[in-house]
mmCIF file with all atom_site columns, C-alpha atoms in Angstrom:
data_model
loop_
_atom_site.group_PDB
_atom_site.id
_atom_site.type_symbol
_atom_site.label_atom_id
_atom_site.label_alt_id
_atom_site.label_comp_id
_atom_site.label_asym_id
_atom_site.label_entity_id
_atom_site.label_seq_id
_atom_site.pdbx_PDB_ins_code
_atom_site.Cartn_x
_atom_site.Cartn_y
_atom_site.Cartn_z
_atom_site.occupancy
_atom_site.B_iso_or_equiv
_atom_site.pdbx_formal_charge
_atom_site.auth_seq_id
_atom_site.auth_comp_id
_atom_site.auth_asym_id
_atom_site.auth_atom_id
_atom_site.pdbx_PDB_model_num
ATOM 1   C CA . UNK O 1 1   ? -5.461  10.190  6.201   1.00 0.00 ? 16  UNK O CA 1
ATOM 2   C CA . UNK O 1 2   ? -8.593  8.416   4.945   1.00 0.00 ? 17  UNK O CA 1
ATOM 3   C CA . UNK O 1 3   ? -8.307  4.662   4.675   1.00 0.00 ? 18  UNK O CA 1
ATOM 4   C CA . UNK O 1 4   ? -10.116 1.601   3.442   1.00 0.00 ? 19  UNK O CA 1
ATOM 5   C CA . UNK O 1 5   ? -11.485 -0.504  6.291   1.00 0.00 ? 20  UNK O CA 1
ATOM 6   C CA . UNK O 1 6   ? -12.362 -4.188  6.124   1.00 0.00 ? 21  UNK O CA 1
ATOM 7   C CA . UNK O 1 7   ? -14.307 -6.341  8.526   1.00 0.00 ? 22  UNK O CA 1
ATOM 8   C CA . UNK O 1 8   ? -13.900 -8.850  9.949   1.00 0.00 ? 23  UNK O CA 1
ATOM 9   C CA . UNK O 1 9   ? -10.133 -9.188  10.103  1.00 0.00 ? 24  UNK O CA 1
ATOM 10  C CA . UNK O 1 10  ? -10.473 -12.965 10.367  1.00 0.00 ? 25  UNK O CA 1
ATOM 11  C CA . UNK O 1 11  ? -13.462 -15.142 9.428   1.00 0.00 ? 26  UNK O CA 1
ATOM 12  C CA . UNK O 1 12  ? -13.669 -18.856 10.096  1.00 0.00 ? 27  UNK O CA 1
ATOM 13  C CA . UNK O 1 13  ? -16.496 -20.654 8.303   1.00 0.00 ? 28  UNK O CA 1
ATOM 14  C CA . UNK O 1 14  ? -17.600 -24.214 7.677   1.00 0.00 ? 29  UNK O CA 1
ATOM 15  C CA . UNK O 1 15  ? -17.384 -25.448 4.111   1.00 0.00 ? 30  UNK O CA 1
ATOM 16  C CA . UNK O 1 16  ? -20.645 -24.916 2.286   1.00 0.00 ? 31  UNK O CA 1
ATOM 17  C CA . UNK O 1 17  ? -21.652 -21.898 4.335   1.00 0.00 ? 32  UNK O CA 1
ATOM 18  C CA . UNK O 1 18  ? -22.200 -18.445 2.939   1.00 0.00 ? 33  UNK O CA 1
ATOM 19  C CA . UNK O 1 19  ? -19.817 -15.695 3.943   1.00 0.00 ? 34  UNK O CA 1
ATOM 20  C CA . UNK O 1 20  ? -19.955 -11.933 3.469   1.00 0.00 ? 35  UNK O CA 1
ATOM 21  C CA . UNK O 1 21  ? -16.822 -9.840  3.625   1.00 0.00 ? 36  UNK O CA 1
ATOM 22  C CA . UNK O 1 22  ? -17.312 -6.154  4.204   1.00 0.00 ? 37  UNK O CA 1
ATOM 23  C CA . UNK O 1 23  ? -15.394 -3.100  3.097   1.00 0.00 ? 38  UNK O CA 1
ATOM 24  C CA . UNK O 1 24  ? -15.787 0.616   3.587   1.00 0.00 ? 39  UNK O CA 1
ATOM 25  C CA . UNK O 1 25  ? -13.915 2.346   0.750   1.00 0.00 ? 40  UNK O CA 1
ATOM 26  C CA . UNK O 1 26  ? -12.551 5.884   0.958   1.00 0.00 ? 41  UNK O CA 1
ATOM 27  C CA . UNK O 1 27  ? -15.554 8.180   0.769   1.00 0.00 ? 42  UNK O CA 1
ATOM 28  C CA . UNK O 1 28  ? -14.831 10.120  -2.441  1.00 0.00 ? 43  UNK O CA 1
ATOM 29  C CA . UNK O 1 29  ? -13.597 7.095   -4.380  1.00 0.00 ? 44  UNK O CA 1
ATOM 30  C CA . UNK O 1 30  ? -15.679 5.754   -7.230  1.00 0.00 ? 45  UNK O CA 1
ATOM 31  C CA . UNK O 1 31  ? -13.906 2.521   -8.210  1.00 0.00 ? 46  UNK O CA 1
ATOM 32  C CA . UNK O 1 32  ? -13.854 -0.530  -5.990  1.00 0.00 ? 47  UNK O CA 1
ATOM 33  C CA . UNK O 1 33  ? -11.976 -3.788  -6.203  1.00 0.00 ? 48  UNK O CA 1
ATOM 34  C CA . UNK O 1 34  ? -11.648 -7.161  -4.557  1.00 0.00 ? 49  UNK O CA 1
ATOM 35  C CA . UNK O 1 35  ? -8.442  -9.154  -4.694  1.00 0.00 ? 50  UNK O CA 1
ATOM 36  C CA . UNK O 1 36  ? -7.451  -12.385 -3.029  1.00 0.00 ? 51  UNK O CA 1
ATOM 37  C CA . UNK O 1 37  ? -4.154  -13.880 -1.962  1.00 0.00 ? 52  UNK O CA 1
ATOM 38  C CA . UNK O 1 38  ? -3.906  -17.577 -1.235  1.00 0.00 ? 53  UNK O CA 1
ATOM 39  C CA . UNK O 1 39  ? -1.244  -18.278 1.369   1.00 0.00 ? 54  UNK O CA 1
ATOM 40  C CA . UNK O 1 40  ? 2.207   -18.196 -0.194  1.00 0.00 ? 55  UNK O CA 1
ATOM 41  C CA . UNK O 1 41  ? 0.935   -17.034 -3.582  1.00 0.00 ? 56  UNK O CA 1
ATOM 42  C CA . UNK O 1 42  ? 0.646   -13.728 -5.372  1.00 0.00 ? 57  UNK O CA 1
ATOM 43  C CA . UNK O 1 43  ? -2.277  -11.358 -5.141  1.00 0.00 ? 58  UNK O CA 1
ATOM 44  C CA . UNK O 1 44  ? -4.965  -12.033 -7.779  1.00 0.00 ? 59  UNK O CA 1
ATOM 45  C CA . UNK O 1 45  ? -7.656  -9.749  -9.140  1.00 0.00 ? 60  UNK O CA 1
ATOM 46  C CA . UNK O 1 46  ? -11.238 -10.858 -8.538  1.00 0.00 ? 61  UNK O CA 1
ATOM 47  C CA . UNK O 1 47  ? -13.547 -8.058  -9.577  1.00 0.00 ? 62  UNK O CA 1
ATOM 48  C CA . UNK O 1 48  ? -13.879 -4.335  -10.136 1.00 0.00 ? 63  UNK O CA 1
ATOM 49  C CA . UNK O 1 49  ? -17.033 -2.317  -9.535  1.00 0.00 ? 64  UNK O CA 1
ATOM 50  C CA . UNK O 1 50  ? -18.124 1.109   -10.693 1.00 0.00 ? 65  UNK O CA 1
ATOM 51  C CA . UNK O 1 51  ? -21.437 2.917   -10.877 1.00 0.00 ? 66  UNK O CA 1
ATOM 52  C CA . UNK O 1 52  ? -23.229 0.061   -9.134  1.00 0.00 ? 67  UNK O CA 1
ATOM 53  C CA . UNK O 1 53  ? -22.175 -2.602  -11.554 1.00 0.00 ? 68  UNK O CA 1
ATOM 54  C CA . UNK O 1 54  ? -19.296 -4.958  -12.211 1.00 0.00 ? 69  UNK O CA 1
ATOM 55  C CA . UNK O 1 55  ? -16.894 -3.463  -14.750 1.00 0.00 ? 70  UNK O CA 1
ATOM 56  C CA . UNK O 1 56  ? -14.493 -6.396  -14.961 1.00 0.00 ? 71  UNK O CA 1
ATOM 57  C CA . UNK O 1 57  ? -14.139 -9.804  -13.371 1.00 0.00 ? 72  UNK O CA 1
ATOM 58  C CA . UNK O 1 58  ? -11.588 -12.586 -13.486 1.00 0.00 ? 73  UNK O CA 1
ATOM 59  C CA . UNK O 1 59  ? -12.054 -16.283 -14.179 1.00 0.00 ? 74  UNK O CA 1
ATOM 60  C CA . UNK O 1 60  ? -11.900 -16.869 -10.433 1.00 0.00 ? 75  UNK O CA 1
ATOM 61  C CA . UNK O 1 61  ? -15.027 -14.782 -9.921  1.00 0.00 ? 76  UNK O CA 1
ATOM 62  C CA . UNK O 1 62  ? -17.569 -17.455 -10.792 1.00 0.00 ? 77  UNK O CA 1
ATOM 63  C CA . UNK O 1 63  ? -21.251 -17.772 -9.914  1.00 0.00 ? 78  UNK O CA 1
ATOM 64  C CA . UNK O 1 64  ? -20.382 -18.463 -6.290  1.00 0.00 ? 79  UNK O CA 1
ATOM 65  C CA . UNK O 1 65  ? -19.194 -14.894 -5.895  1.00 0.00 ? 80  UNK O CA 1
ATOM 66  C CA . UNK O 1 66  ? -21.168 -11.674 -5.898  1.00 0.00 ? 81  UNK O CA 1
ATOM 67  C CA . UNK O 1 67  ? -20.502 -8.072  -4.983  1.00 0.00 ? 82  UNK O CA 1
ATOM 68  C CA . UNK O 1 68  ? -22.814 -5.371  -3.817  1.00 0.00 ? 83  UNK O CA 1
ATOM 69  C CA . UNK O 1 69  ? -22.792 -1.800  -2.699  1.00 0.00 ? 84  UNK O CA 1
ATOM 70  C CA . UNK O 1 70  ? -25.891 -1.932  -0.495  1.00 0.00 ? 85  UNK O CA 1
ATOM 71  C CA . UNK O 1 71  ? -25.661 1.661   0.684   1.00 0.00 ? 86  UNK O CA 1
ATOM 72  C CA . UNK O 1 72  ? -23.498 4.697   0.106   1.00 0.00 ? 87  UNK O CA 1
ATOM 73  C CA . UNK O 1 73  ? -20.566 3.425   2.113   1.00 0.00 ? 88  UNK O CA 1
ATOM 74  C CA . UNK O 1 74  ? -20.264 -0.367  2.209   1.00 0.00 ? 89  UNK O CA 1
ATOM 75  C CA . UNK O 1 75  ? -18.930 -2.644  -0.510  1.00 0.00 ? 90  UNK O CA 1
ATOM 76  C CA . UNK O 1 76  ? -19.390 -6.358  0.101   1.00 0.00 ? 91  UNK O CA 1
ATOM 77  C CA . UNK O 1 77  ? -18.106 -9.613  -1.330  1.00 0.00 ? 92  UNK O CA 1
ATOM 78  C CA . UNK O 1 78  ? -20.344 -12.641 -0.869  1.00 0.00 ? 93  UNK O CA 1
ATOM 79  C CA . UNK O 1 79  ? -19.293 -16.228 -1.375  1.00 0.00 ? 94  UNK O CA 1
ATOM 80  C CA . UNK O 1 80  ? -22.433 -18.339 -1.557  1.00 0.00 ? 95  UNK O CA 1
ATOM 81  C CA . UNK O 1 81  ? -21.221 -21.835 -0.746  1.00 0.00 ? 96  UNK O CA 1
ATOM 82  C CA . UNK O 1 82  ? -17.658 -21.772 0.430   1.00 0.00 ? 97  UNK O CA 1
ATOM 83  C CA . UNK O 1 83  ? -15.090 -24.364 -0.582  1.00 0.00 ? 98  UNK O CA 1
ATOM 84  C CA . UNK O 1 84  ? -11.810 -25.264 1.085   1.00 0.00 ? 99  UNK O CA 1
ATOM 85  C CA . UNK O 1 85  ? -9.937  -23.568 -1.746  1.00 0.00 ? 100 UNK O CA 1
ATOM 86  C CA . UNK O 1 86  ? -11.625 -20.258 -0.936  1.00 0.00 ? 101 UNK O CA 1
ATOM 87  C CA . UNK O 1 87  ? -9.356  -19.987 2.093   1.00 0.00 ? 102 UNK O CA 1
ATOM 88  C CA . UNK O 1 88  ? -7.266  -16.891 1.438   1.00 0.00 ? 103 UNK O CA 1
ATOM 89  C CA . UNK O 1 89  ? -6.701  -13.288 2.397   1.00 0.00 ? 104 UNK O CA 1
ATOM 90  C CA . UNK O 1 90  ? -9.222  -11.053 0.673   1.00 0.00 ? 105 UNK O CA 1
ATOM 91  C CA . UNK O 1 91  ? -8.314  -7.437  0.027   1.00 0.00 ? 106 UNK O CA 1
ATOM 92  C CA . UNK O 1 92  ? -10.643 -4.610  -0.821  1.00 0.00 ? 107 UNK O CA 1
ATOM 93  C CA . UNK O 1 93  ? -9.276  -1.553  -2.624  1.00 0.00 ? 108 UNK O CA 1
ATOM 94  C CA . UNK O 1 94  ? -10.658 1.718   -3.902  1.00 0.00 ? 109 UNK O CA 1
ATOM 95  C CA . UNK O 1 95  ? -9.449  4.492   -6.176  1.00 0.00 ? 110 UNK O CA 1
ATOM 96  C CA . UNK O 1 96  ? -10.587 7.839   -7.502  1.00 0.00 ? 111 UNK O CA 1
ATOM 97  C CA . UNK O 1 97  ? -10.275 6.839   -11.131 1.00 0.00 ? 112 UNK O CA 1
ATOM 98  C CA . UNK O 1 98  ? -10.286 3.709   -13.276 1.00 0.00 ? 113 UNK O CA 1
ATOM 99  C CA . UNK O 1 99  ? -6.684  4.010   -14.378 1.00 0.00 ? 114 UNK O CA 1
ATOM 100 C CA . UNK O 1 100 ? -3.771  6.208   -13.482 1.00 0.00 ? 115 UNK O CA 1
ATOM 101 C CA . UNK O 1 101 ? -4.590  6.615   -9.820  1.00 0.00 ? 116 UNK O CA 1
ATOM 102 C CA . UNK O 1 102 ? -3.223  4.616   -6.890  1.00 0.00 ? 117 UNK O CA 1
ATOM 103 C CA . UNK O 1 103 ? -5.444  1.974   -5.414  1.00 0.00 ? 118 UNK O CA 1
ATOM 104 C CA . UNK O 1 104 ? -5.795  2.169   -1.653  1.00 0.00 ? 119 UNK O CA 1
ATOM 105 C CA . UNK O 1 105 ? -5.976  -1.203  0.054   1.00 0.00 ? 120 UNK O CA 1
ATOM 106 C CA . UNK O 1 106 ? -7.628  -2.335  3.235   1.00 0.00 ? 121 UNK O CA 1
ATOM 107 C CA . UNK O 1 107 ? -5.781  -4.548  5.701   1.00 0.00 ? 122 UNK O CA 1
ATOM 108 C CA . UNK O 1 108 ? -7.565  -7.623  4.396   1.00 0.00 ? 123 UNK O CA 1
ATOM 109 C CA . UNK O 1 109 ? -9.863  -10.301 5.757   1.00 0.00 ? 124 UNK O CA 1
ATOM 110 C CA . UNK O 1 110 ? -8.314  -13.682 6.371   1.00 0.00 ? 125 UNK O CA 1
ATOM 111 C CA . UNK O 1 111 ? -10.922 -16.281 5.425   1.00 0.00 ? 126 UNK O CA 1
ATOM 112 C CA . UNK O 1 112 ? -10.418 -19.786 6.746   1.00 0.00 ? 127 UNK O CA 1
ATOM 113 C CA . UNK O 1 113 ? -12.726 -22.535 5.507   1.00 0.00 ? 128 UNK O CA 1
ATOM 114 C CA . UNK O 1 114 ? -12.924 -25.666 7.651   1.00 0.00 ? 129 UNK O CA 1
ATOM 115 C CA . UNK J 2 1   ? 4.739   -17.503 -18.044 1.00 0.00 ? 27  UNK J CA 1
ATOM 116 C CA . UNK J 2 2   ? 3.982   -14.781 -15.523 1.00 0.00 ? 28  UNK J CA 1
ATOM 117 C CA . UNK J 2 3   ? 3.150   -11.402 -17.002 1.00 0.00 ? 29  UNK J CA 1
ATOM 118 C CA . UNK J 2 4   ? 5.021   -9.693  -14.162 1.00 0.00 ? 30  UNK J CA 1
ATOM 119 C CA . UNK J 2 5   ? 8.323   -11.093 -12.929 1.00 0.00 ? 31  UNK J CA 1
ATOM 120 C CA . UNK J 2 6   ? 10.252  -9.863  -9.929  1.00 0.00 ? 32  UNK J CA 1
ATOM 121 C CA . UNK J 2 7   ? 13.788  -10.507 -8.791  1.00 0.00 ? 33  UNK J CA 1
ATOM 122 C CA . UNK J 2 8   ? 15.133  -11.474 -6.451  1.00 0.00 ? 34  UNK J CA 1
ATOM 123 C CA . UNK J 2 9   ? 12.447  -13.505 -4.692  1.00 0.00 ? 35  UNK J CA 1
ATOM 124 C CA . UNK J 2 10  ? 14.226  -13.122 -1.363  1.00 0.00 ? 36  UNK J CA 1
ATOM 125 C CA . UNK J 2 11  ? 16.704  -10.519 -0.271  1.00 0.00 ? 37  UNK J CA 1
ATOM 126 C CA . UNK J 2 12  ? 18.674  -10.178 2.929   1.00 0.00 ? 38  UNK J CA 1
ATOM 127 C CA . UNK J 2 13  ? 20.570  -7.007  3.770   1.00 0.00 ? 39  UNK J CA 1
ATOM 128 C CA . UNK J 2 14  ? 22.477  -5.386  6.594   1.00 0.00 ? 40  UNK J CA 1
ATOM 129 C CA . UNK J 2 15  ? 21.161  -2.123  7.948   1.00 0.00 ? 41  UNK J CA 1
ATOM 130 C CA . UNK J 2 16  ? 22.445  0.771   5.887   1.00 0.00 ? 42  UNK J CA 1
ATOM 131 C CA . UNK J 2 17  ? 22.830  -1.142  2.639   1.00 0.00 ? 43  UNK J CA 1
ATOM 132 C CA . UNK J 2 18  ? 21.473  0.099   -0.686  1.00 0.00 ? 44  UNK J CA 1
ATOM 133 C CA . UNK J 2 19  ? 18.810  -2.244  -1.990  1.00 0.00 ? 45  UNK J CA 1
ATOM 134 C CA . UNK J 2 20  ? 17.467  -2.799  -5.493  1.00 0.00 ? 46  UNK J CA 1
ATOM 135 C CA . UNK J 2 21  ? 14.418  -4.846  -6.430  1.00 0.00 ? 47  UNK J CA 1
ATOM 136 C CA . UNK J 2 22  ? 13.667  -5.442  -10.087 1.00 0.00 ? 48  UNK J CA 1
ATOM 137 C CA . UNK J 2 23  ? 10.432  -5.913  -12.004 1.00 0.00 ? 49  UNK J CA 1
ATOM 138 C CA . UNK J 2 24  ? 9.981   -6.943  -15.631 1.00 0.00 ? 50  UNK J CA 1
ATOM 139 C CA . UNK J 2 25  ? 6.668   -7.200  -17.413 1.00 0.00 ? 51  UNK J CA 1
ATOM 140 C CA . UNK J 2 26  ? 5.561   -8.584  -20.725 1.00 0.00 ? 52  UNK J CA 1
ATOM 141 C CA . UNK J 2 27  ? 2.319   -6.694  -21.371 1.00 0.00 ? 53  UNK J CA 1
ATOM 142 C CA . UNK J 2 28  ? 1.590   -3.167  -22.482 1.00 0.00 ? 54  UNK J CA 1
ATOM 143 C CA . UNK J 2 29  ? 0.871   -1.017  -19.484 1.00 0.00 ? 55  UNK J CA 1
ATOM 144 C CA . UNK J 2 30  ? -0.606  2.339   -18.598 1.00 0.00 ? 56  UNK J CA 1
ATOM 145 C CA . UNK J 2 31  ? 1.077   2.460   -15.190 1.00 0.00 ? 57  UNK J CA 1
ATOM 146 C CA . UNK J 2 32  ? 3.183   0.423   -12.790 1.00 0.00 ? 58  UNK J CA 1
ATOM 147 C CA . UNK J 2 33  ? 2.698   0.262   -9.047  1.00 0.00 ? 59  UNK J CA 1
ATOM 148 C CA . UNK J 2 34  ? 5.085   -0.608  -6.262  1.00 0.00 ? 60  UNK J CA 1
ATOM 149 C CA . UNK J 2 35  ? 3.370   -1.881  -3.141  1.00 0.00 ? 61  UNK J CA 1
ATOM 150 C CA . UNK J 2 36  ? 4.585   -2.906  0.295   1.00 0.00 ? 62  UNK J CA 1
ATOM 151 C CA . UNK J 2 37  ? 2.998   -5.814  2.152   1.00 0.00 ? 63  UNK J CA 1
ATOM 152 C CA . UNK J 2 38  ? 3.594   -5.889  5.877   1.00 0.00 ? 64  UNK J CA 1
ATOM 153 C CA . UNK J 2 39  ? 4.113   -9.112  7.843   1.00 0.00 ? 65  UNK J CA 1
ATOM 154 C CA . UNK J 2 40  ? 0.526   -8.853  9.065   1.00 0.00 ? 66  UNK J CA 1
ATOM 155 C CA . UNK J 2 41  ? -0.684  -8.870  5.466   1.00 0.00 ? 67  UNK J CA 1
ATOM 156 C CA . UNK J 2 42  ? -1.755  -5.264  4.899   1.00 0.00 ? 68  UNK J CA 1
ATOM 157 C CA . UNK J 2 43  ? -0.822  -3.657  1.570   1.00 0.00 ? 69  UNK J CA 1
ATOM 158 C CA . UNK J 2 44  ? 0.367   -0.082  1.192   1.00 0.00 ? 70  UNK J CA 1
ATOM 159 C CA . UNK J 2 45  ? 0.826   1.736   -2.095  1.00 0.00 ? 71  UNK J CA 1
ATOM 160 C CA . UNK J 2 46  ? 4.345   3.170   -2.405  1.00 0.00 ? 72  UNK J CA 1
ATOM 161 C CA . UNK J 2 47  ? 4.519   4.478   -5.962  1.00 0.00 ? 73  UNK J CA 1
ATOM 162 C CA . UNK J 2 48  ? 2.546   4.660   -9.138  1.00 0.00 ? 74  UNK J CA 1
ATOM 163 C CA . UNK J 2 49  ? 4.534   5.617   -12.229 1.00 0.00 ? 75  UNK J CA 1
ATOM 164 C CA . UNK J 2 50  ? 4.214   5.561   -15.971 1.00 0.00 ? 76  UNK J CA 1
ATOM 165 C CA . UNK J 2 51  ? 7.561   7.108   -16.900 1.00 0.00 ? 77  UNK J CA 1
ATOM 166 C CA . UNK J 2 52  ? 10.838  8.284   -15.433 1.00 0.00 ? 78  UNK J CA 1
ATOM 167 C CA . UNK J 2 53  ? 11.554  8.282   -11.758 1.00 0.00 ? 79  UNK J CA 1
ATOM 168 C CA . UNK J 2 54  ? 9.853   9.068   -8.461  1.00 0.00 ? 80  UNK J CA 1
ATOM 169 C CA . UNK J 2 55  ? 11.349  9.558   -5.027  1.00 0.00 ? 81  UNK J CA 1
ATOM 170 C CA . UNK J 2 56  ? 9.767   9.466   -1.609  1.00 0.00 ? 82  UNK J CA 1
ATOM 171 C CA . UNK J 2 57  ? 12.072  9.660   1.363   1.00 0.00 ? 83  UNK J CA 1
ATOM 172 C CA . UNK J 2 58  ? 14.577  6.818   1.085   1.00 0.00 ? 84  UNK J CA 1
ATOM 173 C CA . UNK J 2 59  ? 12.619  5.081   -1.668  1.00 0.00 ? 85  UNK J CA 1
ATOM 174 C CA . UNK J 2 60  ? 13.212  5.630   -5.368  1.00 0.00 ? 86  UNK J CA 1
ATOM 175 C CA . UNK J 2 61  ? 11.288  3.998   -8.205  1.00 0.00 ? 87  UNK J CA 1
ATOM 176 C CA . UNK J 2 62  ? 12.296  4.079   -11.853 1.00 0.00 ? 88  UNK J CA 1
ATOM 177 C CA . UNK J 2 63  ? 10.708  2.730   -14.986 1.00 0.00 ? 89  UNK J CA 1
ATOM 178 C CA . UNK J 2 64  ? 11.954  2.122   -18.514 1.00 0.00 ? 90  UNK J CA 1
ATOM 179 C CA . UNK J 2 65  ? 8.911   1.704   -20.734 1.00 0.00 ? 91  UNK J CA 1
ATOM 180 C CA . UNK J 2 66  ? 10.914  0.639   -23.797 1.00 0.00 ? 92  UNK J CA 1
ATOM 181 C CA . UNK J 2 67  ? 12.630  -2.153  -21.875 1.00 0.00 ? 93  UNK J CA 1
ATOM 182 C CA . UNK J 2 68  ? 9.494   -3.013  -19.846 1.00 0.00 ? 94  UNK J CA 1
ATOM 183 C CA . UNK J 2 69  ? 11.461  -2.843  -16.643 1.00 0.00 ? 95  UNK J CA 1
ATOM 184 C CA . UNK J 2 70  ? 11.175  -1.050  -13.319 1.00 0.00 ? 96  UNK J CA 1
ATOM 185 C CA . UNK J 2 71  ? 13.358  -0.909  -10.242 1.00 0.00 ? 97  UNK J CA 1
ATOM 186 C CA . UNK J 2 72  ? 12.667  -0.023  -6.636  1.00 0.00 ? 98  UNK J CA 1
ATOM 187 C CA . UNK J 2 73  ? 15.640  1.248   -4.660  1.00 0.00 ? 99  UNK J CA 1
ATOM 188 C CA . UNK J 2 74  ? 15.916  1.687   -0.920  1.00 0.00 ? 100 UNK J CA 1
ATOM 189 C CA . UNK J 2 75  ? 18.771  3.821   0.323   1.00 0.00 ? 101 UNK J CA 1
ATOM 190 C CA . UNK J 2 76  ? 20.186  3.448   3.845   1.00 0.00 ? 102 UNK J CA 1
ATOM 191 C CA . UNK J 2 77  ? 18.007  0.426   4.538   1.00 0.00 ? 103 UNK J CA 1
ATOM 192 C CA . UNK J 2 78  ? 16.595  -0.099  8.010   1.00 0.00 ? 104 UNK J CA 1
ATOM 193 C CA . UNK J 2 79  ? 15.079  -3.126  9.781   1.00 0.00 ? 105 UNK J CA 1
ATOM 194 C CA . UNK J 2 80  ? 11.673  -1.459  9.576   1.00 0.00 ? 106 UNK J CA 1
ATOM 195 C CA . UNK J 2 81  ? 11.929  -1.743  5.768   1.00 0.00 ? 107 UNK J CA 1
ATOM 196 C CA . UNK J 2 82  ? 11.564  -5.513  6.163   1.00 0.00 ? 108 UNK J CA 1
ATOM 197 C CA . UNK J 2 83  ? 8.469   -6.477  4.199   1.00 0.00 ? 109 UNK J CA 1
ATOM 198 C CA . UNK J 2 84  ? 7.356   -7.988  0.909   1.00 0.00 ? 110 UNK J CA 1
ATOM 199 C CA . UNK J 2 85  ? 7.639   -5.549  -1.994  1.00 0.00 ? 111 UNK J CA 1
ATOM 200 C CA . UNK J 2 86  ? 5.235   -6.153  -4.838  1.00 0.00 ? 112 UNK J CA 1
ATOM 201 C CA . UNK J 2 87  ? 5.271   -4.841  -8.382  1.00 0.00 ? 113 UNK J CA 1
ATOM 202 C CA . UNK J 2 88  ? 1.887   -4.609  -10.107 1.00 0.00 ? 114 UNK J CA 1
ATOM 203 C CA . UNK J 2 89  ? 0.931   -3.280  -13.531 1.00 0.00 ? 115 UNK J CA 1
ATOM 204 C CA . UNK J 2 90  ? -2.161  -1.709  -15.008 1.00 0.00 ? 116 UNK J CA 1
ATOM 205 C CA . UNK J 2 91  ? -2.751  -3.063  -18.484 1.00 0.00 ? 117 UNK J CA 1
ATOM 206 C CA . UNK J 2 92  ? -5.212  -0.362  -19.470 1.00 0.00 ? 118 UNK J CA 1
ATOM 207 C CA . UNK J 2 93  ? -8.133  -2.125  -17.800 1.00 0.00 ? 119 UNK J CA 1
ATOM 208 C CA . UNK J 2 94  ? -9.393  -1.978  -14.239 1.00 0.00 ? 120 UNK J CA 1
ATOM 209 C CA . UNK J 2 95  ? -7.347  -4.752  -12.812 1.00 0.00 ? 121 UNK J CA 1
ATOM 210 C CA . UNK J 2 96  ? -3.847  -4.808  -11.422 1.00 0.00 ? 122 UNK J CA 1
ATOM 211 C CA . UNK J 2 97  ? -1.621  -7.716  -12.440 1.00 0.00 ? 123 UNK J CA 1
ATOM 212 C CA . UNK J 2 98  ? 0.691   -8.603  -9.595  1.00 0.00 ? 124 UNK J CA 1
ATOM 213 C CA . UNK J 2 99  ? 4.174   -10.007 -9.397  1.00 0.00 ? 125 UNK J CA 1
ATOM 214 C CA . UNK J 2 100 ? 5.013   -12.664 -6.850  1.00 0.00 ? 126 UNK J CA 1
ATOM 215 C CA . UNK J 2 101 ? 6.771   -10.195 -4.577  1.00 0.00 ? 127 UNK J CA 1
ATOM 216 C CA . UNK J 2 102 ? 10.253  -9.821  -3.142  1.00 0.00 ? 128 UNK J CA 1
ATOM 217 C CA . UNK J 2 103 ? 10.679  -10.660 0.515   1.00 0.00 ? 129 UNK J CA 1
ATOM 218 C CA . UNK J 2 104 ? 13.186  -8.255  2.077   1.00 0.00 ? 130 UNK J CA 1
ATOM 219 C CA . UNK J 2 105 ? 14.775  -8.748  5.469   1.00 0.00 ? 131 UNK J CA 1
ATOM 220 C CA . UNK J 2 106 ? 17.067  -6.064  6.837   1.00 0.00 ? 132 UNK J CA 1
ATOM 221 C CA . UNK J 2 107 ? 19.143  -7.014  9.848   1.00 0.00 ? 133 UNK J CA 1
ATOM 222 C CA . UNK J 2 108 ? 20.605  -4.556  12.361  1.00 0.00 ? 134 UNK J CA 1
#
């Protein structure tokens, strides 16, 4: 069964450094998402992406964050200057349609900011 | 106030028991999702429903749109069912709004 893959599984970065989290969505999916989960808290929506542009973003997704689909397969989340509070598990998801279809999640990237 | 509330927060069961996890929401929705988060962190979609009831193996999900309530049932629970079960709703936009999850432990 096709799956969403995320790399790396764990990223350790110094505060202030840039980090790029990578995702390969399911190939025929058109809608892409990033979520984050701070340790011990619920999953929170960051951003959705369709047709090479952001379709919705949350208050968390400030100017430090950006997303890109640089080629036909990868979907990336960049954090420009990481802060301690960016430490979290970041999940990528994809779906066939905007609403009414299940979202398929990757296994997540655990980001640790030192 | 959270838009999606789950109960209980923690649940312990003996193998074979029937389990119910509840989800209430306060927003209008187009669909509700039940997800399973494994101890390692990965998230798996179990059900997506907008009305009625769905069944997959030992799992059953129901939703009552009028009462803004959904339940996830596990019949004949097994230790491998131990995980965090998360309810999430689609409010007609792209994003999913998540509950805080129910941590289930099933002991042999």
